[in-house]
C-alpha cells in the first residue's frame, strides 16, 4: 500500500481551479520529486495533502485512510510532516525552541529526538540558542527541516527546499534529504531545481498547468529529452 | 570568517533598528532640552522619568496582551482598553462588598484590594475568552475577512463602555477617596507615592511571571511561536485553539490589573480605556507586533515620553505624544524595534 | 389651510421631491412628476399633521440628513475603498469647527473675555462649507500619506489617534475655539427668511411669500437647504464612483495584487479616496455646526461621532450610496425611537436604580452595539448591499 496517494483530485482557490484530476503516489521509504514550471500547481499539491486546501473531487489517502482536508494537527499525529517554502521557521524563537515546537503534539522526553536532529545537522547544535530569524537562508532551511523531523514522521513533505540557496548549500540540503531517507522516512519533494532533485529521487512527477504530464523513475525522467528540453534548464 | 560575512550582509537591517533607536534618543533629548529651556528643574525631570517608568509599567501590562493578541489572532483588539476599564471598575465593585480592613501602611489600599485583584484578573481573562468564543470565533470559522473581526472588537469596545457608564455613571471614581496619599522621598529629591512604587513592583513581578511563562513553559513557547507565525503554528501541529485560550486569559488578566493600577494611581472614568488605547497601540507598534518583550520596551518608552512631555505640555496631551511617536515609528521603521523589514509592513 | 401651512408645505416639498426623484430611478415618470407630487404631499402633511408632530419629523429628517452626509463620506472610504477609518469624529469635528470659525465673527470687547476664538471671518455659509471640506481633506491627507502605504490595521489605529488628538485640541485650546467652552453664535443660513423683515437681497414679493414663517419655522428652511446639499453630494459621489477613478478604487479594494498596479499606485488611490471621504465628512460637520448654532468638543464624542455612523453604514449597506443614506435614517430612527422607549419605561428604570434614567443614552448605545455585532455576524452587507456593477 502506498504511504500517500492523491487520487484523481481537482481543486483550487476560491473559484479558480488549479489542480486538474491529479494522480500521485508515494511508496514506503521512497523519495518522490515533483517538478515542473512555475505555476504548475506543485506547491498547491502539497498544500492539498496537508489539509490547507479541500479537494473538490477525488481523495487524498494516507496509508489507505482518507485524509482529505483533515486538520493539520491530526495529520501531524499520523506521521505527516510539512515544511512550507516561505516563512518556515519561527523567527522569534531560538533553534532549540523551533525544534520543541515541532514536537508540540508529543508527550515524553524530547532530548533523544533533539539529539537525532542535531546529529543530522551539527551546525544547528552549535547555534541552538540563536534566534532563527538571525540565521542565514541555508541554516533556516535546516531548522525548518529539523522542526519537521522532531516528529519522526513517516512522510516528510518539503516545498522547494533549495529555493534561494547557493549551489553549495543546495547540495548540502539534498545530501541531508538523502540521509533522512536512509533512516526510512519517505520524502515528497516539490522542486524548482529539477535536475538535482530528479537525480536524488526514486520517482518523479512532472506537472504542468495542474495536470500530470509525465511520471516515472527519476533516472528515466532525467534521460527523457522532452523533460530535458522543457524543464531541466536549471 | 563566514560569520563576519553574514553580519555584513545583514548590516542594513541593524542600521534601520539603530536609526529608530537613535531617533528615539534624539526625541527624548529634544524633550529634555525643551523642558530645561522652559525652566523645568532637572530633578523634576528625573521625577517625571521615574513616574514615566511607572506609567510605562502600567502601559506594558496592557501592551503585552495587546501585542500577543495581535500576533496570535491577527486582530487589532480595539476593546483592549475597555478590558482595562472593566478590570478597574470590577475591582471597585468588589471593594464595595468586601469588608475593608484599613490601609496596608504605607500604601493607600487594603488587603482586600489585592484579594479583589486576584479575583478580577482571571475573571476578565475569562470574559475576554468568552467574547472570543462568542464573537470572533464564529467569524473566523466563517472565513470572514480580518477587518470584520476588528470592527466587532470596536463594537465590543463601545458596548463595554456603555455598560460601565450604565452601572457606574460618567463621574470620576477613586478606589479610596479621601485617604491620604503622602509622598515619600526616594533619592536626589525625587518624591514618589508608595502606591506608585507598589505599582511598579507589581508590574515588574507580573512581567517576570509572563517572561517565565513565555520562556520556560511549552504553552508559552507555543504562544510566542503562534504570535510569530500563525500559519506555521497550525502546520506544525500546535493546538492553536488552546493557544488562543491562553492568549486571551493572559491578555485579559494583565489588562485588568493594568486598569486597576491606573485607577489606583490616578482615577477611573468610563472613557479611560479608549483614551489609553492609543498609547497601548503605540507601544505595541514600537515594540513590533507579536513581540511581548517589545511591548514591554515600547510601554516604558511611551510612558517616559508621556511624562517628560508633561513638563512643558498640557498633561492632557500625553496620548498625543504617544501618537506622534507612533507616526514617527511608522514613517521610519514600521516593523518596530524588533521586527524584520518588509515582513509585517 | 392657512398661509403658514402652505409655505411650510412648499418648503417640505424640496426634500420630498428629491426623495421621490431618487426613488424614481427605475420609473422615469416618477421623476417628472416628482415636483408636483412632492408639493401636494408637502402641503397635505403641513395641513393635516399637528404642528408639534410635523416639527418633530422635520428635526428628525434634518439630523438624519446631516448624518447621511457623514455616512456617504465614510462609504467612500470603507464601502468603495475598504479603508477602516475609526476616527470619523476627527473629520466631523474639524469640519464643524472650521465652518464655525469661518462664518462667525470674533467677539471683541468685554465679550472676548468669555469667548475666544482664533479668528472669525464672518464669511457666508457656502464659504464655510467649502473651507470645512478643504481643511478636513488636508487633515486626511496628512494622516493618510504615511499610513496608507502600510497595513489596514495601521490606518485604523492612526485614525483613532487623530480623532483623540483633535478632540484634545478642541477641548484644551481656549484660544482656538473657546475650548472646552462652547463656541456660540454660529449663523444660520437663510435665517432672514423667517425674520420679520425678510432678506435684504430678495425682492419684496418673494419676502412676502415667506412672511407667515416665524423663527421657530427655521428648521423647515434649513431642511430644504440640507436636502439639496445632500442630493448634490450624492450625485457627485455617484458620478465619481461610476468613473474610471471609481473602478480603480474597487479594484484596489478587491485584490491589490490583481489590480495590476504596484503597491505605490494603489496607496496613492487609497489616499485620494480617503481625502474625498474626509471632505464629505467635513461638509457634514459644517452642516451640523450651522444647525446646532453652538458647538463644543463634547458633541463629537466617539460614541456619537464615529460609532453611530459606522453602524449606519454597515446597516444600510456599505458600497452603496443609497444604502448609506438609508442606514443613516434607519439608525437615527432607532436612536430617537429608543429615546422615546427609554422615556416610557422611566419608572421601571428608576425602580432598579435612581441613577439609571439619566444614563438612558448608554442603554441605547448598548443596544446599538449588540445590533452592530449582529449585523457583522449575520448580514455584513447590510440592508441594501453593494449594487451589482458591470466589472
mmCIF file of N, CA, C and O in Angstrom, chain B residues 154-206:
data_model
loop_
_atom_site.group_PDB
_atom_site.id
_atom_site.type_symbol
_atom_site.label_atom_id
_atom_site.label_comp_id
_atom_site.label_asym_id
_atom_site.label_seq_id
_atom_site.Cartn_x
_atom_site.Cartn_y
_atom_site.Cartn_z
ATOM 1 N N UNK B 154 -14.408 46.709 17.844
ATOM 2 C CA UNK B 154 -14.823 48.097 18.044
ATOM 3 C C UNK B 154 -16.210 48.139 18.676
ATOM 4 O O UNK B 154 -16.465 48.883 19.627
ATOM 5 N N UNK B 155 -17.115 47.307 18.149
ATOM 6 C CA UNK B 155 -18.468 47.263 18.705
ATOM 7 C C UNK B 155 -18.426 46.815 20.160
ATOM 8 O O UNK B 155 -19.137 47.358 21.009
ATOM 9 N N UNK B 156 -17.605 45.811 20.451
ATOM 10 C CA UNK B 156 -17.486 45.336 21.831
ATOM 11 C C UNK B 156 -16.931 46.450 22.712
ATOM 12 O O UNK B 156 -17.374 46.635 23.850
ATOM 13 N N UNK B 157 -15.982 47.214 22.175
ATOM 14 C CA UNK B 157 -15.413 48.311 22.962
ATOM 15 C C UNK B 157 -16.511 49.285 23.374
ATOM 16 O O UNK B 157 -16.623 49.653 24.543
ATOM 17 N N UNK B 158 -17.328 49.683 22.415
ATOM 18 C CA UNK B 158 -18.368 50.645 22.738
ATOM 19 C C UNK B 158 -19.437 50.023 23.621
ATOM 20 O O UNK B 158 -20.008 50.682 24.493
ATOM 21 N N UNK B 159 -19.691 48.736 23.397
ATOM 22 C CA UNK B 159 -20.672 48.052 24.239
ATOM 23 C C UNK B 159 -20.210 47.981 25.689
ATOM 24 O O UNK B 159 -20.971 48.309 26.607
ATOM 25 N N UNK B 160 -18.958 47.585 25.889
ATOM 26 C CA UNK B 160 -18.432 47.501 27.251
ATOM 27 C C UNK B 160 -18.442 48.875 27.903
ATOM 28 O O UNK B 160 -18.777 49.020 29.083
ATOM 29 N N UNK B 161 -18.056 49.896 27.114
ATOM 30 C CA UNK B 161 -18.025 51.223 27.687
ATOM 31 C C UNK B 161 -19.427 51.653 28.110
ATOM 32 O O UNK B 161 -19.610 52.255 29.178
ATOM 33 N N UNK B 162 -20.425 51.326 27.290
ATOM 34 C CA UNK B 162 -21.803 51.660 27.643
ATOM 35 C C UNK B 162 -22.198 50.995 28.943
ATOM 36 O O UNK B 162 -22.853 51.610 29.785
ATOM 37 N N UNK B 163 -21.798 49.724 29.086
ATOM 38 C CA UNK B 163 -22.159 49.015 30.318
ATOM 39 C C UNK B 163 -21.532 49.695 31.525
ATOM 40 O O UNK B 163 -22.181 49.867 32.568
ATOM 41 N N UNK B 164 -20.288 50.112 31.386
ATOM 42 C CA UNK B 164 -19.634 50.793 32.503
ATOM 43 C C UNK B 164 -20.365 52.097 32.825
ATOM 44 O O UNK B 164 -20.619 52.420 33.989
ATOM 45 N N UNK B 165 -20.715 52.855 31.788
ATOM 46 C CA UNK B 165 -21.486 54.079 32.008
ATOM 47 C C UNK B 165 -22.799 53.773 32.725
ATOM 48 O O UNK B 165 -23.220 54.487 33.625
ATOM 49 N N UNK B 166 -23.443 52.686 32.285
ATOM 50 C CA UNK B 166 -24.741 52.336 32.862
ATOM 51 C C UNK B 166 -24.626 52.014 34.339
ATOM 52 O O UNK B 166 -25.446 52.419 35.142
ATOM 53 N N UNK B 167 -23.605 51.234 34.663
ATOM 54 C CA UNK B 167 -23.524 50.746 36.033
ATOM 55 C C UNK B 167 -22.904 51.762 36.984
ATOM 56 O O UNK B 167 -23.220 51.778 38.168
ATOM 57 N N UNK B 168 -22.000 52.589 36.479
ATOM 58 C CA UNK B 168 -21.285 53.464 37.387
ATOM 59 C C UNK B 168 -21.405 54.949 37.067
ATOM 60 O O UNK B 168 -20.941 55.777 37.829
ATOM 61 N N UNK B 169 -21.998 55.300 35.925
ATOM 62 C CA UNK B 169 -22.124 56.702 35.610
ATOM 63 C C UNK B 169 -20.842 57.290 35.067
ATOM 64 O O UNK B 169 -19.803 56.639 35.025
ATOM 65 N N UNK B 170 -20.925 58.562 34.677
ATOM 66 C CA UNK B 170 -19.830 59.188 33.947
ATOM 67 C C UNK B 170 -18.815 59.876 34.846
ATOM 68 O O UNK B 170 -17.781 60.346 34.377
ATOM 69 N N UNK B 171 -19.088 59.950 36.152
ATOM 70 C CA UNK B 171 -18.170 60.715 37.004
ATOM 71 C C UNK B 171 -16.859 59.973 37.237
ATOM 72 O O UNK B 171 -16.768 58.763 37.107
ATOM 73 N N UNK B 172 -15.886 60.757 37.699
ATOM 74 C CA UNK B 172 -14.619 60.152 38.124
ATOM 75 C C UNK B 172 -14.886 59.262 39.333
ATOM 76 O O UNK B 172 -15.716 59.575 40.167
ATOM 77 N N UNK B 173 -14.132 58.172 39.417
ATOM 78 C CA UNK B 173 -14.217 57.347 40.620
ATOM 79 C C UNK B 173 -12.830 57.144 41.172
ATOM 80 O O UNK B 173 -11.849 57.134 40.434
ATOM 81 N N UNK B 174 -12.785 56.950 42.466
ATOM 82 C CA UNK B 174 -11.499 56.648 43.112
ATOM 83 C C UNK B 174 -11.671 55.405 43.963
ATOM 84 O O UNK B 174 -12.736 55.157 44.500
ATOM 85 N N UNK B 175 -10.592 54.665 44.102
ATOM 86 C CA UNK B 175 -10.673 53.469 44.929
ATOM 87 C C UNK B 175 -10.854 53.837 46.400
ATOM 88 O O UNK B 175 -11.671 53.255 47.098
ATOM 89 N N UNK B 176 -10.066 54.769 46.816
ATOM 90 C CA UNK B 176 -10.115 55.134 48.232
ATOM 91 C C UNK B 176 -10.188 56.645 48.367
ATOM 92 O O UNK B 176 -9.209 57.295 48.736
ATOM 93 N N UNK B 177 -11.355 57.191 48.037
ATOM 94 C CA UNK B 177 -11.448 58.660 48.116
ATOM 95 C C UNK B 177 -11.245 59.123 49.545
ATOM 96 O O UNK B 177 -11.732 58.513 50.489
ATOM 97 N N UNK B 178 -10.498 60.173 49.667
ATOM 98 C CA UNK B 178 -10.332 60.736 50.991
ATOM 99 C C UNK B 178 -9.178 60.160 51.770
ATOM 100 O O UNK B 178 -8.800 60.695 52.805
ATOM 101 N N UNK B 179 -8.628 59.066 51.323
ATOM 102 C CA UNK B 179 -7.472 58.537 52.052
ATOM 103 C C UNK B 179 -6.245 59.339 51.717
ATOM 104 O O UNK B 179 -5.984 59.616 50.566
ATOM 105 N N UNK B 180 -5.458 59.666 52.742
ATOM 106 C CA UNK B 180 -4.257 60.452 52.456
ATOM 107 C C UNK B 180 -3.253 59.615 51.679
ATOM 108 O O UNK B 180 -3.111 58.418 51.904
ATOM 109 N N UNK B 181 -2.595 60.258 50.761
ATOM 110 C CA UNK B 181 -1.587 59.557 49.971
ATOM 111 C C UNK B 181 -0.307 60.378 49.966
ATOM 112 O O UNK B 181 0.036 60.994 48.972
ATOM 113 N N UNK B 182 0.387 60.367 51.083
ATOM 114 C CA UNK B 182 1.572 61.226 51.158
ATOM 115 C C UNK B 182 2.704 60.658 50.316
ATOM 116 O O UNK B 182 2.798 59.461 50.090
ATOM 117 N N UNK B 183 3.531 61.550 49.876
ATOM 118 C CA UNK B 183 4.670 61.135 49.072
ATOM 119 C C UNK B 183 5.849 60.820 49.972
ATOM 120 O O UNK B 183 5.929 61.273 51.112
ATOM 121 N N UNK B 184 6.732 60.025 49.442
ATOM 122 C CA UNK B 184 7.927 59.611 50.179
ATOM 123 C C UNK B 184 9.134 60.045 49.371
ATOM 124 O O UNK B 184 9.113 60.015 48.139
ATOM 125 N N UNK B 185 10.177 60.443 50.058
ATOM 126 C CA UNK B 185 11.335 60.886 49.303
ATOM 127 C C UNK B 185 12.242 59.701 49.013
ATOM 128 O O UNK B 185 12.591 58.928 49.894
ATOM 129 N N UNK B 186 12.619 59.564 47.762
ATOM 130 C CA UNK B 186 13.450 58.434 47.356
ATOM 131 C C UNK B 186 14.926 58.787 47.460
ATOM 132 O O UNK B 186 15.612 58.406 48.372
ATOM 133 N N UNK B 187 15.377 59.479 46.467
ATOM 134 C CA UNK B 187 16.764 59.933 46.460
ATOM 135 C C UNK B 187 16.824 61.116 45.503
ATOM 136 O O UNK B 187 15.935 61.310 44.696
ATOM 137 N N UNK B 188 17.863 61.871 45.635
ATOM 138 C CA UNK B 188 18.069 63.038 44.776
ATOM 139 C C UNK B 188 16.818 63.918 44.762
ATOM 140 O O UNK B 188 16.471 64.501 43.744
ATOM 141 N N UNK B 189 16.119 63.973 45.883
ATOM 142 C CA UNK B 189 14.975 64.867 45.966
ATOM 143 C C UNK B 189 13.761 64.409 45.194
ATOM 144 O O UNK B 189 12.813 65.157 44.999
ATOM 145 N N UNK B 190 13.746 63.158 44.751
ATOM 146 C CA UNK B 190 12.586 62.678 43.998
ATOM 147 C C UNK B 190 11.533 62.180 44.973
ATOM 148 O O UNK B 190 11.816 61.375 45.855
ATOM 149 N N UNK B 191 10.325 62.674 44.773
ATOM 150 C CA UNK B 191 9.244 62.259 45.639
ATOM 151 C C UNK B 191 8.304 61.369 44.858
ATOM 152 O O UNK B 191 7.842 61.730 43.784
ATOM 153 N N UNK B 192 8.009 60.214 45.410
ATOM 154 C CA UNK B 192 7.011 59.337 44.809
ATOM 155 C C UNK B 192 6.081 58.864 45.904
ATOM 156 O O UNK B 192 6.431 58.881 47.078
ATOM 157 N N UNK B 193 4.913 58.430 45.478
ATOM 158 C CA UNK B 193 3.991 57.868 46.465
ATOM 159 C C UNK B 193 4.299 56.385 46.603
ATOM 160 O O UNK B 193 4.650 55.722 45.620
ATOM 161 N N UNK B 194 4.136 55.849 47.805
ATOM 162 C CA UNK B 194 4.387 54.411 47.984
ATOM 163 C C UNK B 194 3.537 53.570 47.036
ATOM 164 O O UNK B 194 3.990 52.536 46.543
ATOM 165 N N UNK B 195 2.315 54.027 46.774
ATOM 166 C CA UNK B 195 1.458 53.302 45.837
ATOM 167 C C UNK B 195 2.155 53.131 44.498
ATOM 168 O O UNK B 195 2.071 52.077 43.864
ATOM 169 N N UNK B 196 2.828 54.186 44.064
ATOM 170 C CA UNK B 196 3.466 54.130 42.754
ATOM 171 C C UNK B 196 4.597 53.111 42.744
ATOM 172 O O UNK B 196 4.811 52.414 41.755
ATOM 173 N N UNK B 197 5.305 53.016 43.872
ATOM 174 C CA UNK B 197 6.357 52.014 43.950
ATOM 175 C C UNK B 197 5.752 50.620 43.902
ATOM 176 O O UNK B 197 6.287 49.713 43.266
ATOM 177 N N UNK B 198 4.620 50.473 44.576
ATOM 178 C CA UNK B 198 3.937 49.173 44.532
ATOM 179 C C UNK B 198 3.534 48.829 43.108
ATOM 180 O O UNK B 198 3.710 47.701 42.644
ATOM 181 N N UNK B 199 2.974 49.829 42.427
ATOM 182 C CA UNK B 199 2.518 49.588 41.055
ATOM 183 C C UNK B 199 3.689 49.137 40.200
ATOM 184 O O UNK B 199 3.598 48.171 39.435
ATOM 185 N N UNK B 200 4.793 49.849 40.337
ATOM 186 C CA UNK B 200 5.963 49.487 39.545
ATOM 187 C C UNK B 200 6.422 48.083 39.902
ATOM 188 O O UNK B 200 6.734 47.265 39.030
ATOM 189 N N UNK B 201 6.448 47.804 41.222
ATOM 190 C CA UNK B 201 6.875 46.482 41.660
ATOM 191 C C UNK B 201 5.961 45.384 41.134
ATOM 192 O O UNK B 201 6.430 44.342 40.651
ATOM 193 N N UNK B 202 4.664 45.619 41.230
ATOM 194 C CA UNK B 202 3.710 44.605 40.768
ATOM 195 C C UNK B 202 3.844 44.391 39.269
ATOM 196 O O UNK B 202 3.833 43.263 38.776
ATOM 197 N N UNK B 203 3.969 45.509 38.538
ATOM 198 C CA UNK B 203 4.124 45.393 37.087
ATOM 199 C C UNK B 203 5.364 44.566 36.762
ATOM 200 O O UNK B 203 5.327 43.669 35.918
ATOM 201 N N UNK B 204 6.465 44.854 37.453
ATOM 202 C CA UNK B 204 7.698 44.105 37.201
ATOM 203 C C UNK B 204 7.508 42.630 37.542
ATOM 204 O O UNK B 204 7.920 41.750 36.782
ATOM 205 N N UNK B 205 6.872 42.378 38.692
ATOM 206 C CA UNK B 205 6.666 40.980 39.091
ATOM 207 C C UNK B 205 5.830 40.236 38.059
ATOM 208 O O UNK B 205 6.145 39.112 37.666
ATOM 209 N N UNK B 206 4.777 40.873 37.605
ATOM 210 C CA UNK B 206 3.916 40.227 36.599
ATOM 211 C C UNK B 206 4.682 40.000 35.314
ATOM 212 O O UNK B 206 4.544 38.956 34.673
#
